[in-house]
mmCIF file of C-alpha atoms in Angstrom:
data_model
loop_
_atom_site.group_PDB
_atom_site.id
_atom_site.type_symbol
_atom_site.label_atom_id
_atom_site.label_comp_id
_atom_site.label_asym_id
_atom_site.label_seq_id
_atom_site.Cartn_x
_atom_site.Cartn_y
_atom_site.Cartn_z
ATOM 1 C CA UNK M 30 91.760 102.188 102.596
ATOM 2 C CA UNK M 31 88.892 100.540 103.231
ATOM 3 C CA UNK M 32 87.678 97.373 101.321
ATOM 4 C CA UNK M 33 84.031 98.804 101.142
ATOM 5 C CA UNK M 34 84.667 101.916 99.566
ATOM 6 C CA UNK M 35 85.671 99.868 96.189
ATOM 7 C CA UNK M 36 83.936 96.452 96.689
ATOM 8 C CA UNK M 37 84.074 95.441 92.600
ATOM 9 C CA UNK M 38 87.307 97.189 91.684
ATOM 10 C CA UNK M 39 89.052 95.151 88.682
ATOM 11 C CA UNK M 40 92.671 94.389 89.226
ATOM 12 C CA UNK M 41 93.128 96.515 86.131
ATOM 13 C CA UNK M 42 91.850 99.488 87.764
ATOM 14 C CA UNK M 43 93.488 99.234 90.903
ATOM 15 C CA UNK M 44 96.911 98.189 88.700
ATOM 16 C CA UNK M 45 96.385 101.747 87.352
ATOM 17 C CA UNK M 46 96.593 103.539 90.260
ATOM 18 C CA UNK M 47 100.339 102.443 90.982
ATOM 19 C CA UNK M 48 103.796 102.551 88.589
ATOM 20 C CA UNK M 49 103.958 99.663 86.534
ATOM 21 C CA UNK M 50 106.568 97.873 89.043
ATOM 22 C CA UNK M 51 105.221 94.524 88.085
ATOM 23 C CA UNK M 52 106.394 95.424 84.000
ATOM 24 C CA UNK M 53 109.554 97.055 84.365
ATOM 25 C CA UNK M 54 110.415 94.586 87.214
ATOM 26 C CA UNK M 55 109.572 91.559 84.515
ATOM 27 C CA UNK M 56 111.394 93.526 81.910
ATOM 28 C CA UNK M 57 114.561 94.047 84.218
ATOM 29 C CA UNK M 58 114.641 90.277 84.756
ATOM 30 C CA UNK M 59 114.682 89.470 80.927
ATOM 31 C CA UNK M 60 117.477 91.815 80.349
ATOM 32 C CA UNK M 61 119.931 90.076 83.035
ATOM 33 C CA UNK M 62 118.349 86.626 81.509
ATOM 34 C CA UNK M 63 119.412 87.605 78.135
ATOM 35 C CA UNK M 64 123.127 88.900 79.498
ATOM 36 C CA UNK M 65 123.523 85.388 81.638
ATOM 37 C CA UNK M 66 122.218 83.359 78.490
ATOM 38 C CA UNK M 67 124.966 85.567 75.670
ATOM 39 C CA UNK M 68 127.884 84.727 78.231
ATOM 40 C CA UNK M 69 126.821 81.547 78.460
ATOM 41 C CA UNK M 70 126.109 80.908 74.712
ATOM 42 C CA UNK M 71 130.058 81.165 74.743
ATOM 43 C CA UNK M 72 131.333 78.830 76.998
ATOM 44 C CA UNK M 73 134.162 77.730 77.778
ATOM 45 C CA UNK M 74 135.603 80.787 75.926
ATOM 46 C CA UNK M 75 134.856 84.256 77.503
ATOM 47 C CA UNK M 76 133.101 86.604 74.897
ATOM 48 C CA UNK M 77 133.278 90.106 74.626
ATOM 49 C CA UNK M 78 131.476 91.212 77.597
ATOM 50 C CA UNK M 79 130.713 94.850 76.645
ATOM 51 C CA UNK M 80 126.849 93.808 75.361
ATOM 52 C CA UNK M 81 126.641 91.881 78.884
ATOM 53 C CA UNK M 82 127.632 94.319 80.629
ATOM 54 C CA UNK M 83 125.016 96.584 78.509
ATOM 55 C CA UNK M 84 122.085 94.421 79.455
ATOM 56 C CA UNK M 85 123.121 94.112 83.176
ATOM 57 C CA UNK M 86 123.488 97.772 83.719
ATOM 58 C CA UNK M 87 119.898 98.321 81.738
ATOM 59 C CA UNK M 88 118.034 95.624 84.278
ATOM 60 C CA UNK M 89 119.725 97.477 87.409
ATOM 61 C CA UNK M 90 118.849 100.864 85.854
ATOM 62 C CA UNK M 91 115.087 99.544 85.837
ATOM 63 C CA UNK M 92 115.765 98.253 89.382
ATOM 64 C CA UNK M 93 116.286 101.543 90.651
ATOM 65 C CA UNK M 94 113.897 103.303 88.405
ATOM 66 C CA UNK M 95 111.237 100.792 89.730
ATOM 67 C CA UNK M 96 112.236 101.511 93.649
ATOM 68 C CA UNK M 97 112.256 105.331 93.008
ATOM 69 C CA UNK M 98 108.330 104.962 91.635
ATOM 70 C CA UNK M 99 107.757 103.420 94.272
ATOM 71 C CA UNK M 100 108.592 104.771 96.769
ATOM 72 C CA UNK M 101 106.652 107.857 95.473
ATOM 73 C CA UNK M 102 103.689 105.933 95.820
ATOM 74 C CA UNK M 103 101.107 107.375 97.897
ATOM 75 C CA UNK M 104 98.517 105.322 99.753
ATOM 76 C CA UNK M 105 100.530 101.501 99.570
ATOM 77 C CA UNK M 106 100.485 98.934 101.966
ATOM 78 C CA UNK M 107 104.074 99.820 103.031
ATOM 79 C CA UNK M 108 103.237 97.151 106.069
ATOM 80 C CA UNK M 109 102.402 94.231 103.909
ATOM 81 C CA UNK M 110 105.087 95.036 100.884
ATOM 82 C CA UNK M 111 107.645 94.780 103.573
ATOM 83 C CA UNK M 112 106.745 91.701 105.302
ATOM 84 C CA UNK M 113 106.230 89.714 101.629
ATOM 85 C CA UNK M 114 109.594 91.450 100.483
ATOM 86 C CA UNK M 115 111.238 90.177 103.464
ATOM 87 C CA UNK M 116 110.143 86.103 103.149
ATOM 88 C CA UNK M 117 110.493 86.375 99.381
ATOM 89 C CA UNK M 118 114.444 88.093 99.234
ATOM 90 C CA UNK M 119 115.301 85.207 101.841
ATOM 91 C CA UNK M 120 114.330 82.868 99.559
ATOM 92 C CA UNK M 121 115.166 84.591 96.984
ATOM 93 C CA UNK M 122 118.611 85.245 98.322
ATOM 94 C CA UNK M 123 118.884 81.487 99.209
ATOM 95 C CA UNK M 124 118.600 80.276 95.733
ATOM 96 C CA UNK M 125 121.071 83.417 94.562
ATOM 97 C CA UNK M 126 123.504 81.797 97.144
ATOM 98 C CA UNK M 127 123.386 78.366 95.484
ATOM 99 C CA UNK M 128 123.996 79.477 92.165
ATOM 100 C CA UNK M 129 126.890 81.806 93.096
ATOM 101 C CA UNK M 130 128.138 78.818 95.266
ATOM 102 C CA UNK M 131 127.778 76.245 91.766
ATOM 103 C CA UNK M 132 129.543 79.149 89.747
ATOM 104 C CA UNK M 133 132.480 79.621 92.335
ATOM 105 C CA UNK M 134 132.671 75.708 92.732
ATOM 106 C CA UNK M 135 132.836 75.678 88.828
ATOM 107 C CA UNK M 136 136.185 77.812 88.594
ATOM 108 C CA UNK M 137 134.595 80.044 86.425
ATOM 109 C CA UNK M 138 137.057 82.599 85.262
ATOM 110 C CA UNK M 139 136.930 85.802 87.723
ATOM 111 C CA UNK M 140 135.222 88.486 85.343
ATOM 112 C CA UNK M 141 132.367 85.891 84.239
ATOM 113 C CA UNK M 142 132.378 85.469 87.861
ATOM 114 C CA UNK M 143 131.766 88.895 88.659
ATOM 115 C CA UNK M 144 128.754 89.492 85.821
ATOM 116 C CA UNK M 145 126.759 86.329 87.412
ATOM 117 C CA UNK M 146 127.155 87.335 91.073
ATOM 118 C CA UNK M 147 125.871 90.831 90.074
ATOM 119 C CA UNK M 148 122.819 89.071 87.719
ATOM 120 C CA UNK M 149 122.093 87.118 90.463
ATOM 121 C CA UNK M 150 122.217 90.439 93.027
ATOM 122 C CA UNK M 151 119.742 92.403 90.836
ATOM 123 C CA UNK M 152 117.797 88.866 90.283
ATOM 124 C CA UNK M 153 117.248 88.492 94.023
ATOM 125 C CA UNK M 154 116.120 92.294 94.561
ATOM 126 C CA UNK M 155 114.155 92.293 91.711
ATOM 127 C CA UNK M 156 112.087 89.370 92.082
ATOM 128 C CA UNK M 157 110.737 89.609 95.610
ATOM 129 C CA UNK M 158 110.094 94.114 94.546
ATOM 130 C CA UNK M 159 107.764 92.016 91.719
ATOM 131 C CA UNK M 160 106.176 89.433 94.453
ATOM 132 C CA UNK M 161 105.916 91.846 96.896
ATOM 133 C CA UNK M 162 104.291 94.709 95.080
ATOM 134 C CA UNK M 163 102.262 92.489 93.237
ATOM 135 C CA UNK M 164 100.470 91.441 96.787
ATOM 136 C CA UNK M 165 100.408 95.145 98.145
ATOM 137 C CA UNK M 166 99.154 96.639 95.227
ATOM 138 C CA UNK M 167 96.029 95.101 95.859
ATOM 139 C CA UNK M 168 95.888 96.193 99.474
ATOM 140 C CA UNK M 169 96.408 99.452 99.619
ATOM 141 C CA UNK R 14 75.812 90.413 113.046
ATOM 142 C CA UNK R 15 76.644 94.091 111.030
ATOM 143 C CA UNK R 16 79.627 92.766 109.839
ATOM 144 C CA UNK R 17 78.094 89.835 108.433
ATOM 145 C CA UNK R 18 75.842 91.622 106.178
ATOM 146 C CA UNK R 19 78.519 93.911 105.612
ATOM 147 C CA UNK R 20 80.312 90.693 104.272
ATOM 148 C CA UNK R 21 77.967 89.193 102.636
ATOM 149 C CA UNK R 22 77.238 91.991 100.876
ATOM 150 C CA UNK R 23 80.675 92.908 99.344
ATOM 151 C CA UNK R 24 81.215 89.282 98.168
ATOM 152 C CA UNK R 25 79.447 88.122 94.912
ATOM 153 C CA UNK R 26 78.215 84.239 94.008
ATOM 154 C CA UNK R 27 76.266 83.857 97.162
ATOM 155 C CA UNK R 28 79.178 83.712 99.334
ATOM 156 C CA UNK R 29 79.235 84.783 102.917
ATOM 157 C CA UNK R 30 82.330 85.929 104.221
ATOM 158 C CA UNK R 31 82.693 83.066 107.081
ATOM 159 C CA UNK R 32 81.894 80.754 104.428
ATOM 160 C CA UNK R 33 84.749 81.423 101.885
ATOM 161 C CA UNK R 34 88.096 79.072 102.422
ATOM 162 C CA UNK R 35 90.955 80.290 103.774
ATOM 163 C CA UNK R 36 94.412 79.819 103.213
ATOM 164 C CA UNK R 37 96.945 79.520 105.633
ATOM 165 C CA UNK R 38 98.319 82.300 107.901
ATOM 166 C CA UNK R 39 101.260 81.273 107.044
ATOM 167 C CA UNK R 40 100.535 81.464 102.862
ATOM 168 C CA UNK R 41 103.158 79.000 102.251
ATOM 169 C CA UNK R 42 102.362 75.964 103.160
ATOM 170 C CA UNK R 43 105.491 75.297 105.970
ATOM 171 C CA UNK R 44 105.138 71.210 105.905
ATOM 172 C CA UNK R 45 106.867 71.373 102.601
ATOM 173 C CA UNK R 46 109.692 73.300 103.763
ATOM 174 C CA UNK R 47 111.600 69.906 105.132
ATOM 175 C CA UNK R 48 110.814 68.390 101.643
ATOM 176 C CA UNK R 49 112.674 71.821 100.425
ATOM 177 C CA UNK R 50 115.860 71.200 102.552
ATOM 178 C CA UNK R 51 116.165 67.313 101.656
ATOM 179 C CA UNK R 52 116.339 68.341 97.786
ATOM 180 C CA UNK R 53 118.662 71.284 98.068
ATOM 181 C CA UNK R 54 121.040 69.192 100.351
ATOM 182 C CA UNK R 55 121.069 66.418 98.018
ATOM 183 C CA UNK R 56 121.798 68.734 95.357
ATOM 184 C CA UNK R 57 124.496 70.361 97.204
ATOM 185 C CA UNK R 58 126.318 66.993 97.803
ATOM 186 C CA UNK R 59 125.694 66.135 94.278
ATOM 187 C CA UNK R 60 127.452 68.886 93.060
ATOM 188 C CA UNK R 61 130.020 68.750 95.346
ATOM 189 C CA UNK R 62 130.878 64.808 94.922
ATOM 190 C CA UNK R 63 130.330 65.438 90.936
ATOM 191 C CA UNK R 64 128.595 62.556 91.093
ATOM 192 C CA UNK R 65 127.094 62.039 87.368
ATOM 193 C CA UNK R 66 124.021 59.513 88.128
ATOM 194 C CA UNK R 67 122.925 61.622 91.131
ATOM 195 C CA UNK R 68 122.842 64.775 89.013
ATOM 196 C CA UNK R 69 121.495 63.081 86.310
ATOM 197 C CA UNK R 70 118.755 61.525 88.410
ATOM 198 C CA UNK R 71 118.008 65.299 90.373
ATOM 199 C CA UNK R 72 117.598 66.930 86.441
ATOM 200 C CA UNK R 73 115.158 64.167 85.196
ATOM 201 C CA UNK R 74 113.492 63.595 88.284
ATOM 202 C CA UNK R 75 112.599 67.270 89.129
ATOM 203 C CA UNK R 76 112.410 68.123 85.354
ATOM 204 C CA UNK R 77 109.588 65.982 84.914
ATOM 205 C CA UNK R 78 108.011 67.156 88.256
ATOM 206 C CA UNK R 79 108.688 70.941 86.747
ATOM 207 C CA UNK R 80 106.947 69.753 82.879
ATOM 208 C CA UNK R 81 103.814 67.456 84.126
ATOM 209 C CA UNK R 82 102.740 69.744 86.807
ATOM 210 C CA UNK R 83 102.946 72.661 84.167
ATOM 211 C CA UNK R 84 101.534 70.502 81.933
ATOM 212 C CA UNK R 85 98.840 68.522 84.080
ATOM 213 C CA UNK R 86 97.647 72.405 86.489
ATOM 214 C CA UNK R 87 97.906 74.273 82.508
ATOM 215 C CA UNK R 88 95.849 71.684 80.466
ATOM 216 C CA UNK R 89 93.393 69.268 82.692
ATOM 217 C CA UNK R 90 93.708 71.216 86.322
ATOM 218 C CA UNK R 91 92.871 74.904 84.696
ATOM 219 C CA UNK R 92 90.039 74.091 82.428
ATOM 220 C CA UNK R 93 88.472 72.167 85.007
ATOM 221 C CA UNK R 94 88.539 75.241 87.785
ATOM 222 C CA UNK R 95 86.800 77.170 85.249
ATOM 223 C CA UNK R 96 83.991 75.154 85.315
ATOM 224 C CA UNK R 97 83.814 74.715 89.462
ATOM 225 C CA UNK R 98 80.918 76.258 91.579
ATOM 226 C CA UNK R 99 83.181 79.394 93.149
ATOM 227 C CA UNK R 100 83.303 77.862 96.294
ATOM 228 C CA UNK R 101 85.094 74.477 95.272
ATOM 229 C CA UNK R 102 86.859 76.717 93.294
ATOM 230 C CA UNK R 103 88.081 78.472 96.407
ATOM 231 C CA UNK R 104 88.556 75.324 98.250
ATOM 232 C CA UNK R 105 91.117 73.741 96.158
ATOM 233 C CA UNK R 106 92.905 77.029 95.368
ATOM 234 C CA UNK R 107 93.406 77.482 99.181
ATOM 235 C CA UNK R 108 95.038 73.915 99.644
ATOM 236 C CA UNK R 109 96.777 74.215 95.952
ATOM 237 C CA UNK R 110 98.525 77.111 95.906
ATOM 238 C CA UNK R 111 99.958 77.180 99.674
ATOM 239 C CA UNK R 112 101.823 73.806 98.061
ATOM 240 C CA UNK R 113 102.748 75.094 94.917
ATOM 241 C CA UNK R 114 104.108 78.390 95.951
ATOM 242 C CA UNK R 115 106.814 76.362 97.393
ATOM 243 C CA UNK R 116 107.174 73.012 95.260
ATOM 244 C CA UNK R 117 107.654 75.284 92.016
ATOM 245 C CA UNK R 118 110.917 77.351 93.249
ATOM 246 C CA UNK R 119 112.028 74.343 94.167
ATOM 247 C CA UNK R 120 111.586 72.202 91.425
ATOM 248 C CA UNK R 121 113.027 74.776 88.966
ATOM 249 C CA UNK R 122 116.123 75.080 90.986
ATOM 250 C CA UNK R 123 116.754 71.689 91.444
ATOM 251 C CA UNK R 124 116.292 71.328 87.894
ATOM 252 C CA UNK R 125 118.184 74.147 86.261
ATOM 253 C CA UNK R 126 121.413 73.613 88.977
ATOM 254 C CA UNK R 127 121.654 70.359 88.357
ATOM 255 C CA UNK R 128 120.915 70.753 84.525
ATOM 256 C CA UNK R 129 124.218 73.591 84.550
ATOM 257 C CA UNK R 130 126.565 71.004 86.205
ATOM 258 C CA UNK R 131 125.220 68.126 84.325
ATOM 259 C CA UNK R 132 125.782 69.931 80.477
ATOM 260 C CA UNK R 133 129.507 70.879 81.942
ATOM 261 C CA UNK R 134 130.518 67.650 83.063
ATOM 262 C CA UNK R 135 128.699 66.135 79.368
ATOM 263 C CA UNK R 136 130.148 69.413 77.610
ATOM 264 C CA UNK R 137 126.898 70.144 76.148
ATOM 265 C CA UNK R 138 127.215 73.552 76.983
ATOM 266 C CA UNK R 139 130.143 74.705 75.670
ATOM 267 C CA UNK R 140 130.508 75.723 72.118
ATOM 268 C CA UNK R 141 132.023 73.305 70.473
ATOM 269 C CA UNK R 142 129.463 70.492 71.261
ATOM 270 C CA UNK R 143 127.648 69.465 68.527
ATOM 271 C CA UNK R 144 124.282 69.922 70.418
ATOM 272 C CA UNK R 145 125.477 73.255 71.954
ATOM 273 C CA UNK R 146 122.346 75.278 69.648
ATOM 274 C CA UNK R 147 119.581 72.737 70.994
ATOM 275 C CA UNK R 148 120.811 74.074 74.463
ATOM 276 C CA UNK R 149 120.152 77.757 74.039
ATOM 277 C CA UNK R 150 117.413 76.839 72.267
ATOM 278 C CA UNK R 151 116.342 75.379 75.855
ATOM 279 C CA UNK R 152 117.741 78.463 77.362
ATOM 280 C CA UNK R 153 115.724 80.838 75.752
ATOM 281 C CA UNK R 154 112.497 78.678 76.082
ATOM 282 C CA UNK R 155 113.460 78.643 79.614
ATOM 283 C CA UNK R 156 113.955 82.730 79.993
ATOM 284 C CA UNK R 157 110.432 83.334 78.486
ATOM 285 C CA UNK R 158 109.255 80.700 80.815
ATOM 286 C CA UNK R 159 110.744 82.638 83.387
ATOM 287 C CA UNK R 160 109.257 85.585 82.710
ATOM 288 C CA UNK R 161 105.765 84.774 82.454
ATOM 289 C CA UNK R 162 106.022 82.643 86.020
ATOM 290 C CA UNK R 163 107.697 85.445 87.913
ATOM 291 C CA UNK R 164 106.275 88.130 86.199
ATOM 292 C CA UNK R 165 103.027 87.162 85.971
ATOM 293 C CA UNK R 166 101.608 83.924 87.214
ATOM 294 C CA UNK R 167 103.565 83.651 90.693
ATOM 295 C CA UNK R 168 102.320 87.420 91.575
ATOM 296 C CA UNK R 169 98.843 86.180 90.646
ATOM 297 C CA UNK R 170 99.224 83.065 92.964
ATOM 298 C CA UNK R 171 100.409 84.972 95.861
ATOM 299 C CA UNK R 172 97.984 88.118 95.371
ATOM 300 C CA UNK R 173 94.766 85.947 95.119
ATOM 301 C CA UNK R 174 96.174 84.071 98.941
ATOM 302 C CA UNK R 175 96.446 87.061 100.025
ATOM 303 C CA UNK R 176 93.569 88.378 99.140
ATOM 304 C CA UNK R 177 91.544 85.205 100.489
ATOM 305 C CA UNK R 178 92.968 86.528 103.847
ATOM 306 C CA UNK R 179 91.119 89.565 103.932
ATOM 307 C CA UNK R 180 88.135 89.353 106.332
ATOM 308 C CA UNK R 181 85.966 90.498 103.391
ATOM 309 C CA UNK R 182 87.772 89.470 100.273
ATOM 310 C CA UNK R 183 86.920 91.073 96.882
ATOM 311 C CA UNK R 184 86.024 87.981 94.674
ATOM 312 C CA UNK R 185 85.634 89.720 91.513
ATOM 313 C CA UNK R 186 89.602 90.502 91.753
ATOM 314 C CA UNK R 187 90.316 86.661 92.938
ATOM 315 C CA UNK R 188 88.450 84.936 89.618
ATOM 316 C CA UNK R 189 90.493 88.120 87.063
ATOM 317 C CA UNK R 190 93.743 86.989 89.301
ATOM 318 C CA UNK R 191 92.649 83.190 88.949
ATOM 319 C CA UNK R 192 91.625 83.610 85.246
ATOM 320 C CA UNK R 193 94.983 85.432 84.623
ATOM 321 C CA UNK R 194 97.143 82.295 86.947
ATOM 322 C CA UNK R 195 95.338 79.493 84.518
ATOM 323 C CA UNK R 196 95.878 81.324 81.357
ATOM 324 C CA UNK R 197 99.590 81.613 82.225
ATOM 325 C CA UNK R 198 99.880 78.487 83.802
ATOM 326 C CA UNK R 199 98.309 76.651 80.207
ATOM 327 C CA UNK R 200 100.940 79.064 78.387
ATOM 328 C CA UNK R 201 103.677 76.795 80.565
ATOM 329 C CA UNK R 202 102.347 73.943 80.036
ATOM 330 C CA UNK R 203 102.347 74.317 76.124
ATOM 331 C CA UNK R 204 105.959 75.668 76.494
ATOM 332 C CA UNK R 205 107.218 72.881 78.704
ATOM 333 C CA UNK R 206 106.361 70.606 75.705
ATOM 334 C CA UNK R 207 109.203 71.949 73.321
ATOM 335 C CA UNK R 208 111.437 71.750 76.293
ATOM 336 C CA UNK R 209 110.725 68.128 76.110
ATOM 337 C CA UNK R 210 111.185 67.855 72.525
ATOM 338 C CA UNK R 211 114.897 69.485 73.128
ATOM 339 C CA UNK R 212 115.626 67.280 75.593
ATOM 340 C CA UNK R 213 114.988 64.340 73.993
ATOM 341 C CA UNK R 214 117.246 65.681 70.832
ATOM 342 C CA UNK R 215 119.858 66.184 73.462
ATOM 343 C CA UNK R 216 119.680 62.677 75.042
ATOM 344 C CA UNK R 217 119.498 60.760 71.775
#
């Protein structure tokens, strides 16, 4: 734990030691930014939302995927991930909560609706799991 | 006096520890925040009144904010860190970054909300507009843009604060985190430009 004991560590070495959260996290994120962009490639008409609905449940499966690795992670700062995962989903959140807010102000039909509140869900989880590890990963 | 030398030992360039800048304990810098409020408010009651100037005005104003700071921290800000003594270096990444960790959200929301209730209230964003392509084309621009500023350059940002807060902070790890927040922040920069170039097919 201590910073002596690896003084000139590279941040590639010390990314090695952990899962890749950072990748699949930024991988997750283009998946629901690929399903938001095909629904919205059709507007005002609602397309088929099967492929959507396909991306969506990919990014969420990497969601999970990347909170199950880590939190098989041995020897992370729990302490600081926590306290930058907190700030980060309330902004996070924040800006998910203005976008839902435009959407529902919009009248957009309900099951277009329903995919961007649940883009925007994984969105705000995902992001601040990214932020946050990304700061740990270095302390622990 | 032992954990001096300890410090200046485990930090490179002929830094001590006491000497290297600090950022805030807060990280963020928290005098923005009001400047945060004011523009999500006014884009709130933009949205709400569907007034079309005062969306108009929040896209192009905080657009621009969102392409020249890309533009001016990818292209003229980044080479010139490079180049810095460390410790200057340091010094304006501390005061930078606190800032920009904050302005950046917000510019990009204010941007890309306004920009959403602008192109329905124009139509450019439904499928039968004749410009309708130009705007995914802006979408997907924007997605990869995205990507490389959560994925990679924000994390950078915040990792390299907080490892500046450490007592004994490894600067080998800050300049690779630094190196990596210029490189992505140039990649931007170059991408903001065919944003603009969309744009102005839209608008003309």
């Amino acid at each position: 734990m201590s910073q002596d004991a690896r003084p000139t560590a590279s941040a590639s070495a010390q990314e090695q030691r952990l899962p890749p959260v950072a990748f699949v996290g930024t991988l997750a994120l283009g998946l629901a930014i690929a399903g938001v962009t095909y629904i919205t490639a059709s507007l005002p008409k609602e397309p088929p939302l099967a492929p959507a609905i396909g991306l969506l449940a990919a990014a969420a499966a990497a969601v999970i995927a990347n909170a199950v690795a880590l939190a098989r992670a041995r020897n992370f700062a729990w302490r600081l991930f926590f306290i930058v995962f907190r700030w980060t989903i309330l902004a996070y959140g924040l800006i998910a909560g203005l976008l839902m807010f435009v959407f529902i102000y919009n009248d957009m039909p309900a099951r277009m609706l329903a995919f961007q509140i649940a883009t925007l869900a994984i969105g705000a989880v995902d992001i601040p799991m990214i932020l946050a590890f990304s700061v740990a990963k270095y302390q622990s | 006096m032992a954990d001096a030398t300890v410090g200046a030992a485990a930090v490179p360039s002929g830094l001590v520890a006491g000497e290297i800048p600090r950022p805030p304990r807060t990280i963020v810098s928290v005098a923005t925040l009001p400047f945060v409020a004011l523009a999500l408010i006014y884009l709130l009651v933009s949205v709400i009144g569907g007034w079309r100037w005062a969306l108009t005005f929040a896209h192009v104003a905080f657009g621009a904010a969102w392409t020249i700071i890309d533009l001016f921290l990818g292209l003229v800000i980044g080479p010139i860190l490079g180049r810095m003594p460390i410790r200057a270096r340091l010094e304006l990444i501390t005061r930078l970054m606190p800032k920009m960790s904050v302005i950046m959200p917000t510019v990009v929301v204010v941007t890309l909300v306004a920009g959403f209730q602008l192109g329905l209230q124009v139509g450019v964003l439904y499928s039968i507009h004749p410009y309708h392509a130009w705007i995914l084309a802006s979408f997907a621009v924007v997605g990869v843009m995205a990507l490389i500023a959560l994925g990679i350059n924000e994390p950078a940002n915040l990792a390299v604060l907080f490892e500046l807060r450490k007592p004994e902070p490894n600067l080998e790890l800050v300049g690779q985190l630094m190196r990596r927040f210029i490189y992505t922040a140039g990649i931007l920069g170059i991408m903001q430009l065919s944003i603009l170039i969309i744009m102005a097919r839209v608008a003309s």
